Amino acid sequence: MRKNRHSQIKKQTASFLTDHLRIPPDVCDGESRITIAGDGWIWVEHYKGILEYTGNSLVLQGKSGRIYVEGTGLSMDYYTSEDLVVRGKIRAVRYDAGKDA
Amino acid sequence: MVGVSEFLFGYLRICIKGGSAERFLNVCAGRGIRLWNLERTEENLCFDLCLSAFYHLHPIIRKTKVKVVILERKGLPFLMNRFRNRWVFFLGALLAVSAWLISTRFLWSMEFSGNVKITSDQLKRFLEERGVCLMVPLGSIRVTELELALYDEFADVTWNSIRILGTALIVDVKERDVPQGQKEKQSHLGMNLISSGDGKITDMIVRKGVPKVKQGDEVKKDQILVEGRVPVMNEDGTVREWLLTEPDADVWVERKLQYEDCESLYYLETVPGSRKKTGYRFSFLGKEYYTVEKSVFYRESILETDVTPKLLQRLGMPIRIGKITHGEVGVTLRKRDEDEAKEQSLIKILKFLTTLEEKGVQIIEKDVKISIEGDFSLTYGEIMIREKEDLFQKTEDELDGTQRGLE
């Protein structure tokens, strides 16, 4: 009960900062940030982990939902706990907040 | 994505099968193990990781129940292991690089430019006296001190620049155009301007001193033209004192110059012989080695060409290679015909006249004849010249009364 309350206050504070001080949500709330260059390069920061990785799809767990990267011949340039870079022919990047939120 | 540190410490290409590959990746990320070049095939996940990180994989492998296959070993540790039987090659390469690095800390050549009167050998000796010679550490050369010392050592140097370029010492020098001796006018206080020979005064302008002759006068050798002491008279006509001054006058004298020359029609002519010998001269750190004797033939001409490879010159290495050709020379006694002899004498006269003109002497008239008598070519005649007198002589007369300098 106390944990939920604490979590709620934290969310409200983050929401306040984002709305009123114009601070980006990835800075104050640790939301995932995705940078895409063309259709062959994606840089994902602030993710929690990899849920699924095949040559055609990559599913990442973000803070407030799952991130789906779909394409063909997907490979990762590098992979650390902070960020990863995906290369390949990217067809779609999808965001699904329902499953984890 | 392979960095220098990964190459130096070694890295592996690994393939994992079965189990949970995604879990394996998450655990690796959680433990700070960096993976790169990840590629997923149907069953396998291949990636690169550091050799040091590989030793920490065992608990993760057990936990995630994956099977690990090492595909490739890359980097310097594996490369060295592969070439362990060729350790001498690596040692040689290491020694070569070390020798090269050490050699860049020393002076290997000196270059001098802009010096005309001061020879390169003089500059080299100057540097050697101050401890700057080949093979000294570059750090021990004090360039500013050397530049200042160069001004003190050579009075004719008006500007110099000493700098270290790579392993070479570059010395740029600018010398004064007029020699210092000429610039510093000698004092002729109390001396007389005298005639250097017999002649007739054509022009005379006296700015200082007492003129003793006038325009149009015939003068003899050593005759006083302008006196360097001015008498101050008493009322009774006697000299009270002498004021010494420096005669300053332009006195132009016209005089005849006798020219005589006698030259034999026979002369020695050198003829190149058929025999030649080629050798090399190796110069290393001031020492010279020859592949042939310094003198090969009794009479010879020696031609040396610098054939040092450009690479050695660019690197500033103190090695110079010279190709020396000794050619035999024969000598024959020849006799000039009349025309040749006259031409030779004419060249000599013209050379003599040019030398006079360079000294500021004007040539008004020349009457010189060339004749061939027996085995000799005789040149004789008179040259009328006009020159400015600049010969000074101390007065030897007894001075009555006191003397002092004229301000």
Short mmCIF file of C-alpha atoms in Angstrom, two decimals:
data_model
loop_
_atom_site.label_atom_id
_atom_site.label_comp_id
_atom_site.label_asym_id
_atom_site.label_seq_id
_atom_site.Cartn_x
_atom_site.Cartn_y
_atom_site.Cartn_z
CA MET A 1 0.00 0.00 0.00
CA ARG A 2 2.80 2.34 1.01
CA LYS A 3 4.80 1.31 -2.07
CA ASN A 4 1.91 2.16 -4.39
CA ARG A 5 1.51 5.52 -2.72
CA HIS A 6 5.20 6.26 -3.12
CA SER A 7 5.10 5.25 -6.76
CA GLN A 8 2.07 7.45 -7.36
CA ILE A 9 3.81 10.52 -5.84
CA LYS A 10 6.85 9.88 -7.98
CA LYS A 11 4.69 9.67 -11.12
CA GLN A 12 2.88 12.87 -10.25
CA THR A 13 6.16 14.72 -9.65
CA ALA A 14 7.53 13.50 -12.99
CA SER A 15 4.31 14.52 -14.73
CA PHE A 16 4.47 17.96 -13.12
CA LEU A 17 8.08 18.49 -14.21
CA THR A 18 7.34 17.35 -17.72
CA ASP A 19 4.27 19.53 -18.11
CA HIS A 20 5.30 22.71 -16.35
CA LEU A 21 9.10 22.90 -16.63
CA ARG A 22 9.23 21.40 -20.12
CA ILE A 23 11.84 18.83 -19.06
CA PRO A 24 11.89 15.87 -21.48
CA PRO A 25 10.31 12.71 -20.02
CA ASP A 26 13.37 10.59 -20.78
CA VAL A 27 15.42 12.83 -18.47
CA CYS A 28 13.10 13.16 -15.47
CA ASP A 29 11.20 9.91 -15.72
CA GLY A 30 13.66 7.59 -17.43
CA GLU A 31 11.42 6.94 -20.42
CA SER A 32 12.92 5.07 -23.36
CA ARG A 33 14.35 7.19 -26.13
CA ILE A 34 14.46 5.91 -29.69
CA THR A 35 16.52 7.52 -32.41
CA ILE A 36 15.94 6.33 -35.97
CA ALA A 37 18.13 7.16 -38.98
CA GLY A 38 16.50 6.16 -42.27
CA ASP A 39 15.24 2.63 -42.30
CA GLY A 40 18.47 0.90 -41.39
CA TRP A 41 19.59 2.19 -38.00
CA ILE A 42 17.95 2.51 -34.60
CA TRP A 43 19.47 3.62 -31.33
CA VAL A 44 17.46 2.72 -28.23
CA GLU A 45 18.31 4.14 -24.81
CA HIS A 46 16.81 3.54 -21.36
CA TYR A 47 15.31 0.13 -21.89
CA LYS A 48 14.93 -2.54 -19.25
CA GLY A 49 15.75 -5.66 -21.18
CA ILE A 50 15.32 -7.82 -24.26
CA LEU A 51 12.22 -9.93 -24.35
CA GLU A 52 12.66 -11.48 -27.75
CA TYR A 53 15.25 -11.34 -30.46
CA THR A 54 15.08 -13.01 -33.84
CA GLY A 55 16.43 -11.97 -37.21
CA ASN A 56 13.08 -10.39 -38.08
CA SER A 57 11.97 -8.82 -34.81
CA LEU A 58 13.27 -7.38 -31.62
CA VAL A 59 11.09 -6.85 -28.58
CA LEU A 60 12.40 -4.61 -25.85
CA GLN A 61 10.91 -3.86 -22.46
CA GLY A 62 10.69 -0.12 -21.88
CA LYS A 63 9.65 1.65 -18.73
CA SER A 64 6.04 2.06 -19.68
CA GLY A 65 5.59 -0.58 -22.34
CA ARG A 66 7.11 -2.80 -24.96
CA ILE A 67 8.94 -1.60 -28.03
CA TYR A 68 8.65 -3.72 -31.15
CA VAL A 69 11.19 -3.37 -33.91
CA GLU A 70 10.25 -5.30 -37.02
CA GLY A 71 12.24 -5.85 -40.14
CA THR A 72 14.60 -8.28 -41.81
CA GLY A 73 18.22 -9.15 -41.09
CA LEU A 74 18.24 -7.34 -37.78
CA SER A 75 21.58 -7.32 -36.04
CA MET A 76 22.92 -5.39 -33.09
CA ASP A 77 26.07 -3.26 -33.42
CA TYR A 78 26.52 -3.26 -29.67
CA TYR A 79 24.52 -4.00 -26.61
CA THR A 80 24.94 -2.72 -23.07
CA SER A 81 22.64 -2.22 -20.09
CA GLU A 82 22.15 1.43 -21.11
CA ASP A 83 21.63 1.36 -24.83
CA LEU A 84 21.79 -0.70 -27.99
CA VAL A 85 22.08 -0.05 -31.71
CA VAL A 86 20.14 -2.13 -34.22
CA ARG A 87 20.97 -2.38 -37.90
CA GLY A 88 19.10 -4.07 -40.74
CA LYS A 89 16.13 -3.41 -42.98
CA ILE A 90 13.60 -1.91 -40.55
CA ARG A 91 10.00 -2.10 -41.50
CA ALA A 92 8.19 -0.85 -38.38
CA VAL A 93 8.74 0.38 -34.88
CA ARG A 94 5.76 -0.22 -32.71
CA TYR A 95 5.00 0.82 -29.19
CA ASP A 96 2.69 -1.21 -27.01
CA ALA A 97 1.92 0.30 -23.63
CA GLY A 98 -0.96 -2.05 -22.78
CA LYS A 99 0.88 -5.22 -21.92
CA ASP A 100 3.13 -3.95 -19.19
CA ALA A 101 1.66 -0.65 -18.08
CA MET B 1 33.35 -1.55 -33.62
CA VAL B 2 36.68 -3.13 -32.70
CA GLY B 3 38.66 -0.63 -30.69
CA VAL B 4 42.38 -0.55 -30.03
CA SER B 5 42.01 -1.95 -26.50
CA GLU B 6 39.89 -4.88 -27.77
CA PHE B 7 42.56 -5.69 -30.35
CA LEU B 8 45.40 -5.38 -27.83
CA PHE B 9 43.80 -7.55 -25.15
CA GLY B 10 42.10 -9.97 -27.54
CA TYR B 11 38.46 -10.82 -28.24
CA LEU B 12 36.36 -13.82 -29.23
CA ARG B 13 33.56 -14.52 -31.69
CA ILE B 14 31.09 -16.69 -29.83
CA CYS B 15 27.95 -18.50 -30.81
CA ILE B 16 25.33 -19.61 -28.30
CA LYS B 17 22.67 -22.27 -28.88
CA GLY B 18 19.65 -23.53 -27.04
CA GLY B 19 18.44 -22.29 -23.65
CA SER B 20 17.28 -18.72 -23.44
CA ALA B 21 19.36 -16.40 -25.58
CA GLU B 22 17.39 -13.30 -24.56
CA ARG B 23 17.93 -14.08 -20.91
CA PHE B 24 21.59 -14.59 -21.57
CA LEU B 25 21.77 -11.09 -23.12
CA ASN B 26 19.93 -9.48 -20.23
CA VAL B 27 22.13 -11.13 -17.63
CA CYS B 28 25.25 -10.07 -19.53
CA ALA B 29 23.98 -6.49 -19.66
CA GLY B 30 23.16 -6.66 -15.95
CA ARG B 31 26.69 -7.76 -15.13
CA GLY B 32 28.24 -5.09 -17.30
CA ILE B 33 29.58 -7.43 -19.97
CA ARG B 34 29.83 -5.59 -23.24
CA LEU B 35 28.78 -7.47 -26.39
CA TRP B 36 28.99 -6.26 -29.96
CA ASN B 37 28.27 -7.39 -33.52
CA LEU B 38 25.26 -9.45 -32.44
CA GLU B 39 23.70 -11.51 -35.20
CA ARG B 40 20.72 -13.81 -34.86
CA THR B 41 20.20 -16.83 -37.08
CA GLU B 42 17.44 -19.38 -36.68
CA GLU B 43 18.90 -21.17 -33.71
CA ASN B 44 22.09 -19.36 -32.92
CA LEU B 45 23.08 -16.00 -31.56
CA CYS B 46 26.59 -14.94 -32.46
CA PHE B 47 28.47 -12.02 -30.97
CA ASP B 48 31.92 -10.68 -30.07
CA LEU B 49 33.15 -10.20 -26.52
CA CYS B 50 36.40 -9.37 -24.76
CA LEU B 51 38.72 -12.14 -23.71
CA SER B 52 38.62 -10.96 -20.09
CA ALA B 53 34.79 -10.99 -20.11
CA PHE B 54 34.75 -14.56 -21.43
CA TYR B 55 36.20 -15.83 -18.12
CA HIS B 56 33.17 -14.41 -16.30
CA LEU B 57 30.65 -16.13 -18.61
CA HIS B 58 30.63 -19.52 -16.92
CA PRO B 59 27.98 -18.80 -14.22
CA ILE B 60 25.80 -17.05 -16.81
CA ILE B 61 26.02 -20.04 -19.14
CA ARG B 62 25.05 -22.38 -16.37
CA LYS B 63 22.20 -20.13 -15.30
CA THR B 64 20.72 -19.64 -18.77
CA LYS B 65 21.44 -23.19 -19.93
CA VAL B 66 22.95 -22.20 -23.26
CA LYS B 67 25.71 -23.96 -25.14
CA VAL B 68 28.71 -21.89 -26.12
CA VAL B 69 30.89 -22.41 -29.17
CA ILE B 70 33.95 -20.31 -29.81
CA LEU B 71 34.02 -19.47 -33.52
CA GLU B 72 37.08 -17.23 -33.80
CA ARG B 73 39.90 -15.92 -31.67
CA LYS B 74 41.03 -12.45 -32.67
CA GLY B 75 43.40 -9.81 -31.41
CA LEU B 76 47.06 -9.44 -30.54
CA PRO B 77 47.40 -12.22 -27.90
CA PHE B 78 46.18 -14.82 -30.41
CA LEU B 79 48.22 -13.29 -33.22
CA MET B 80 51.37 -13.49 -31.11
CA ASN B 81 50.54 -17.03 -30.13
CA ARG B 82 50.26 -17.95 -33.80
CA PHE B 83 53.65 -16.43 -34.53
CA ARG B 84 55.38 -17.66 -31.38
CA ASN B 85 57.90 -19.59 -33.49
CA ARG B 86 58.84 -16.36 -35.23
CA TRP B 87 59.70 -14.43 -32.09
CA VAL B 88 62.95 -13.21 -33.61
CA PHE B 89 60.97 -11.32 -36.24
CA PHE B 90 58.92 -9.56 -33.58
CA LEU B 91 62.01 -8.87 -31.52
CA GLY B 92 63.68 -7.35 -34.59
CA ALA B 93 60.62 -5.21 -35.33
CA LEU B 94 60.52 -4.08 -31.70
CA LEU B 95 64.21 -3.25 -31.73
CA ALA B 96 63.87 -1.37 -35.02
CA VAL B 97 61.02 0.75 -33.69
CA SER B 98 62.91 1.36 -30.43
CA ALA B 99 66.06 2.35 -32.31
CA TRP B 100 64.06 4.69 -34.50
CA LEU B 101 62.35 6.28 -31.49
CA ILE B 102 65.64 6.70 -29.64
CA SER B 103 67.40 8.11 -32.71
CA THR B 104 64.78 10.87 -33.01
CA ARG B 105 66.06 12.26 -29.70
CA PHE B 106 69.49 13.08 -31.17
CA LEU B 107 70.94 15.52 -33.68
CA TRP B 108 71.77 13.87 -36.98
CA SER B 109 72.52 16.69 -39.41
CA MET B 110 73.34 20.37 -39.64
CA GLU B 111 72.29 22.63 -42.50
CA PHE B 112 73.62 26.12 -43.12
CA SER B 113 72.08 28.65 -45.47
CA GLY B 114 72.58 32.31 -46.34
CA ASN B 115 76.29 32.32 -45.46
CA VAL B 116 78.67 33.62 -48.15
CA LYS B 117 81.70 35.11 -46.42
CA ILE B 118 81.39 32.94 -43.33
CA THR B 119 82.02 29.38 -44.43
CA SER B 120 79.96 26.40 -43.31
CA ASP B 121 83.09 24.99 -41.67
CA GLN B 122 83.44 28.12 -39.56
CA LEU B 123 79.82 27.84 -38.44
CA LYS B 124 80.29 24.14 -37.74
CA ARG B 125 83.38 24.87 -35.63
CA PHE B 126 81.47 27.58 -33.77
CA LEU B 127 78.72 25.09 -32.89
CA GLU B 128 81.21 22.37 -31.93
CA GLU B 129 83.01 24.75 -29.57
CA ARG B 130 79.68 25.15 -27.78
CA GLY B 131 79.07 21.43 -27.55
CA VAL B 132 76.68 21.17 -30.48
CA CYS B 133 77.86 18.41 -32.77
CA LEU B 134 76.30 15.38 -34.39
CA MET B 135 74.72 12.80 -32.06
CA VAL B 136 74.16 15.19 -29.15
CA PRO B 137 70.72 15.01 -27.49
CA LEU B 138 68.32 17.55 -28.99
CA GLY B 139 67.19 18.55 -25.52
CA SER B 140 70.66 19.84 -24.63
CA ILE B 141 70.74 22.41 -27.47
CA ARG B 142 70.00 25.94 -26.26
CA VAL B 143 68.95 27.66 -29.46
CA THR B 144 68.50 31.20 -28.08
CA GLU B 145 71.93 31.18 -26.43
CA LEU B 146 73.50 29.99 -29.67
CA GLU B 147 71.80 32.75 -31.66
CA LEU B 148 73.14 35.44 -29.31
CA ALA B 149 76.61 33.89 -29.29
CA LEU B 150 76.62 33.86 -33.10
CA TYR B 151 76.23 37.65 -33.17
CA ASP B 152 79.18 38.02 -30.78
CA GLU B 153 81.37 35.59 -32.71
CA PHE B 154 80.75 36.91 -36.23
CA ALA B 155 80.55 40.69 -36.57
CA ASP B 156 79.30 40.47 -40.17
CA VAL B 157 76.14 38.61 -39.15
CA THR B 158 73.19 41.00 -39.14
CA TRP B 159 70.48 38.40 -38.52
CA ASN B 160 70.42 34.71 -37.73
CA SER B 161 67.95 32.01 -36.93
CA ILE B 162 68.80 28.64 -35.46
CA ARG B 163 66.04 26.09 -35.24
CA ILE B 164 65.63 22.36 -34.81
CA LEU B 165 63.61 20.70 -37.55
CA GLY B 166 63.09 17.02 -36.83
CA THR B 167 66.57 15.73 -36.14
CA ALA B 168 68.33 18.48 -38.11
CA LEU B 169 69.72 21.81 -36.92
CA ILE B 170 68.96 24.56 -39.43
CA VAL B 171 71.15 27.65 -39.25
CA ASP B 172 70.00 30.61 -41.36
CA VAL B 173 72.38 33.54 -41.50
CA LYS B 174 72.17 36.97 -43.11
CA GLU B 175 75.44 38.79 -43.58
CA ARG B 176 75.91 42.52 -43.99
CA ASP B 177 76.29 43.59 -47.64
CA VAL B 178 79.17 46.00 -47.04
CA PRO B 179 82.10 44.66 -44.99
CA GLN B 180 82.35 46.24 -41.58
CA GLY B 181 85.88 47.42 -42.26
CA GLN B 182 84.66 49.57 -45.15
CA LYS B 183 81.77 51.03 -43.24
CA GLU B 184 83.82 52.21 -40.35
CA LYS B 185 85.65 55.15 -41.77
CA GLN B 186 89.20 55.50 -40.55
CA SER B 187 90.05 58.69 -38.81
CA HIS B 188 92.50 60.92 -40.69
CA LEU B 189 92.68 63.67 -38.09
CA GLY B 190 95.68 65.87 -38.67
CA MET B 191 96.78 63.91 -41.77
CA ASN B 192 97.29 65.30 -45.27
CA LEU B 193 95.62 64.23 -48.49
CA ILE B 194 98.45 63.50 -50.91
CA SER B 195 98.80 62.64 -54.56
CA SER B 196 99.21 58.95 -55.38
CA GLY B 197 101.10 59.72 -58.62
CA ASP B 198 102.02 62.37 -61.14
CA GLY B 199 99.12 64.03 -62.92
CA LYS B 200 96.96 67.08 -63.51
CA ILE B 201 94.12 68.18 -61.25
CA THR B 202 90.88 68.40 -63.20
CA ASP B 203 88.34 68.96 -60.42
CA MET B 204 88.70 69.93 -56.79
CA ILE B 205 86.11 70.47 -54.07
CA VAL B 206 87.44 70.99 -50.53
CA ARG B 207 85.05 70.75 -47.64
CA LYS B 208 87.57 70.54 -44.77
CA GLY B 209 91.28 71.24 -44.58
CA VAL B 210 93.62 73.71 -46.25
CA PRO B 211 93.97 73.29 -50.05
CA LYS B 212 97.58 73.43 -51.22
CA VAL B 213 96.92 73.09 -54.94
CA LYS B 214 94.26 74.36 -57.33
CA GLN B 215 92.38 73.09 -60.38
CA GLY B 216 94.66 72.78 -63.42
CA ASP B 217 97.88 72.34 -61.39
CA GLU B 218 100.37 69.64 -62.28
CA VAL B 219 101.14 67.52 -59.21
CA LYS B 220 103.96 65.13 -58.39
CA LYS B 221 103.79 61.89 -56.48
CA ASP B 222 103.37 62.35 -52.68
CA GLN B 223 102.66 66.08 -53.09
CA ILE B 224 100.28 67.45 -50.44
CA LEU B 225 96.92 68.31 -51.95
CA VAL B 226 94.92 69.21 -48.86
CA GLU B 227 96.53 69.83 -45.48
CA GLY B 228 94.94 68.50 -42.33
CA ARG B 229 95.97 71.32 -40.00
CA VAL B 230 94.64 74.85 -40.00
CA PRO B 231 97.01 77.57 -38.71
CA VAL B 232 95.72 80.22 -36.32
CA MET B 233 97.86 83.29 -36.78
CA ASN B 234 98.98 85.92 -34.28
CA GLU B 235 98.77 89.57 -35.11
CA ASP B 236 102.48 89.61 -35.89
CA GLY B 237 102.06 86.94 -38.54
CA THR B 238 103.43 84.02 -36.54
CA VAL B 239 101.46 80.83 -35.98
CA ARG B 240 99.80 80.86 -32.58
CA GLU B 241 98.41 77.36 -32.76
CA TRP B 242 97.48 74.62 -35.22
CA LEU B 243 93.95 73.27 -35.35
CA LEU B 244 93.95 69.68 -36.51
CA THR B 245 91.18 68.63 -38.86
CA GLU B 246 90.31 65.70 -41.06
CA PRO B 247 90.77 66.62 -44.72
CA ASP B 248 87.54 66.12 -46.64
CA ALA B 249 87.88 66.83 -50.33
CA ASP B 250 87.09 65.43 -53.76
CA VAL B 251 90.24 65.84 -55.83
CA TRP B 252 90.12 64.33 -59.31
CA VAL B 253 93.47 63.84 -61.04
CA GLU B 254 94.10 62.95 -64.66
CA ARG B 255 97.22 60.88 -65.22
CA LYS B 256 98.84 58.50 -67.66
CA LEU B 257 99.22 54.88 -66.77
CA GLN B 258 101.94 52.79 -68.39
CA TYR B 259 100.81 49.31 -69.42
CA GLU B 260 103.27 46.57 -70.26
CA ASP B 261 102.77 42.87 -70.59
CA CYS B 262 104.78 40.06 -72.08
CA GLU B 263 103.40 36.56 -72.60
CA SER B 264 104.93 33.47 -74.12
CA LEU B 265 103.25 31.92 -77.14
CA TYR B 266 103.86 28.47 -75.68
CA TYR B 267 101.46 27.12 -73.13
CA LEU B 268 100.51 23.81 -71.52
CA GLU B 269 97.22 22.35 -72.64
CA THR B 270 95.41 19.61 -70.70
CA VAL B 271 93.96 16.81 -72.80
CA PRO B 272 91.54 14.27 -71.32
CA GLY B 273 93.00 10.77 -71.37
CA SER B 274 91.23 7.51 -72.17
CA ARG B 275 91.55 5.88 -68.75
CA LYS B 276 88.92 6.41 -66.08
CA LYS B 277 88.30 4.93 -62.67
CA THR B 278 85.12 5.25 -60.66
CA GLY B 279 84.74 4.79 -56.92
CA TYR B 280 82.59 5.86 -54.03
CA ARG B 281 83.08 7.97 -50.96
CA PHE B 282 81.01 7.13 -47.88
CA SER B 283 80.75 9.80 -45.25
CA PHE B 284 79.31 8.76 -41.91
CA LEU B 285 79.32 10.92 -38.79
CA GLY B 286 82.19 13.05 -40.04
CA LYS B 287 84.35 10.06 -41.02
CA GLU B 288 85.09 9.29 -44.63
CA TYR B 289 85.68 5.97 -46.34
CA TYR B 290 86.88 5.63 -49.93
CA THR B 291 86.58 2.63 -52.22
CA VAL B 292 89.39 3.98 -54.43
CA GLU B 293 92.65 5.75 -53.63
CA LYS B 294 92.50 9.51 -53.29
CA SER B 295 94.90 9.86 -56.20
CA VAL B 296 94.80 7.27 -59.00
CA PHE B 297 96.68 8.80 -61.95
CA TYR B 298 99.77 11.00 -62.07
CA ARG B 299 97.75 13.83 -63.61
CA GLU B 300 94.00 13.57 -63.16
CA SER B 301 90.70 15.39 -62.95
CA ILE B 302 88.39 14.38 -60.13
CA LEU B 303 84.63 14.72 -60.46
CA GLU B 304 82.39 13.97 -57.48
CA THR B 305 78.61 13.63 -57.65
CA ASP B 306 76.35 13.29 -54.63
CA VAL B 307 74.38 10.05 -55.04
CA THR B 308 72.92 9.83 -51.53
CA PRO B 309 69.43 8.28 -51.75
CA LYS B 310 66.68 10.85 -51.29
CA LEU B 311 65.15 8.82 -48.45
CA LEU B 312 68.32 9.15 -46.35
CA GLN B 313 68.47 12.88 -47.08
CA ARG B 314 64.82 13.34 -46.09
CA LEU B 315 65.31 11.40 -42.87
CA GLY B 316 68.27 13.63 -42.07
CA MET B 317 70.60 10.67 -41.62
CA PRO B 318 74.28 11.63 -41.36
CA ILE B 319 75.22 9.44 -44.30
CA ARG B 320 76.47 10.87 -47.57
CA ILE B 321 77.48 8.85 -50.60
CA GLY B 322 79.53 10.44 -53.35
CA LYS B 323 80.43 8.93 -56.70
CA ILE B 324 84.00 9.87 -57.61
CA THR B 325 85.32 9.67 -61.16
CA HIS B 326 89.07 9.90 -61.64
CA GLY B 327 89.88 10.79 -65.23
CA GLU B 328 93.39 10.68 -66.57
CA VAL B 329 94.64 13.98 -67.92
CA GLY B 330 97.49 14.44 -70.35
CA VAL B 331 99.49 17.64 -70.85
CA THR B 332 100.85 18.82 -74.18
CA LEU B 333 102.94 21.85 -75.04
CA ARG B 334 101.18 24.02 -77.63
CA LYS B 335 102.07 27.19 -79.45
CA ARG B 336 99.49 29.88 -80.13
CA ASP B 337 99.35 31.36 -83.61
CA GLU B 338 99.43 35.14 -84.06
CA ASP B 339 95.66 35.69 -84.00
CA GLU B 340 95.20 33.52 -80.93
CA ALA B 341 97.98 35.34 -79.09
CA LYS B 342 96.54 38.76 -79.95
CA GLU B 343 93.11 37.68 -78.80
CA GLN B 344 94.57 36.38 -75.55
CA SER B 345 96.40 39.66 -74.93
CA LEU B 346 93.26 41.65 -75.72
CA ILE B 347 91.29 39.63 -73.17
CA LYS B 348 93.97 40.43 -70.58
CA ILE B 349 93.84 44.17 -71.29
CA LEU B 350 90.04 44.23 -71.10
CA LYS B 351 90.20 42.37 -67.80
CA PHE B 352 92.68 44.93 -66.49
CA LEU B 353 90.48 47.85 -67.60
CA THR B 354 87.41 46.26 -66.01
CA THR B 355 89.30 45.94 -62.73
CA LEU B 356 90.19 49.64 -62.89
CA GLU B 357 86.58 50.63 -63.55
CA GLU B 358 85.42 48.51 -60.63
CA LYS B 359 87.73 50.58 -58.42
CA GLY B 360 86.01 53.78 -59.58
CA VAL B 361 88.67 54.86 -62.06
CA GLN B 362 87.43 56.56 -65.24
CA ILE B 363 89.22 55.59 -68.44
CA ILE B 364 89.53 58.58 -70.74
CA GLU B 365 91.84 57.33 -73.45
CA LYS B 366 93.78 54.19 -74.21
CA ASP B 367 96.62 53.71 -76.63
CA VAL B 368 97.83 50.12 -76.33
CA LYS B 369 99.57 48.10 -79.02
CA ILE B 370 99.96 44.35 -79.33
CA SER B 371 102.89 42.94 -81.27
CA ILE B 372 104.39 39.50 -81.74
CA GLU B 373 108.13 39.32 -81.36
CA GLY B 374 109.74 35.92 -81.60
CA ASP B 375 107.99 33.54 -79.19
CA PHE B 376 106.42 36.33 -77.16
CA SER B 377 103.35 38.49 -77.40
CA LEU B 378 104.14 42.02 -76.21
CA THR B 379 101.49 44.46 -75.09
CA TYR B 380 102.48 48.03 -74.28
CA GLY B 381 101.02 51.48 -74.27
CA GLU B 382 99.49 54.25 -72.22
CA ILE B 383 96.09 54.55 -70.65
CA MET B 384 94.78 57.98 -69.68
CA ILE B 385 92.76 57.71 -66.50
CA ARG B 386 90.91 60.06 -64.18
CA GLU B 387 90.75 59.00 -60.54
CA LYS B 388 89.83 60.41 -57.17
CA GLU B 389 92.67 60.82 -54.69
CA ASP B 390 92.15 59.10 -51.36
CA LEU B 391 95.66 58.61 -50.02
CA PHE B 392 96.43 60.10 -46.62
CA GLN B 393 99.81 60.63 -45.02
CA LYS B 394 100.86 61.89 -41.60
CA THR B 395 102.57 65.23 -41.58
CA GLU B 396 106.24 65.02 -40.76
CA ASP B 397 106.90 68.76 -40.42
CA GLU B 398 107.75 70.18 -37.02
CA LEU B 399 104.78 72.04 -35.73
CA ASP B 400 105.50 75.35 -34.14
CA GLY B 401 102.97 76.46 -31.57
CA THR B 402 100.38 74.32 -29.85
CA GLN B 403 97.87 72.10 -31.60
CA ARG B 404 94.37 71.04 -30.79
CA GLY B 405 91.50 69.34 -32.56
CA LEU B 406 89.10 71.48 -34.56
CA GLU B 407 85.53 70.93 -33.42
#
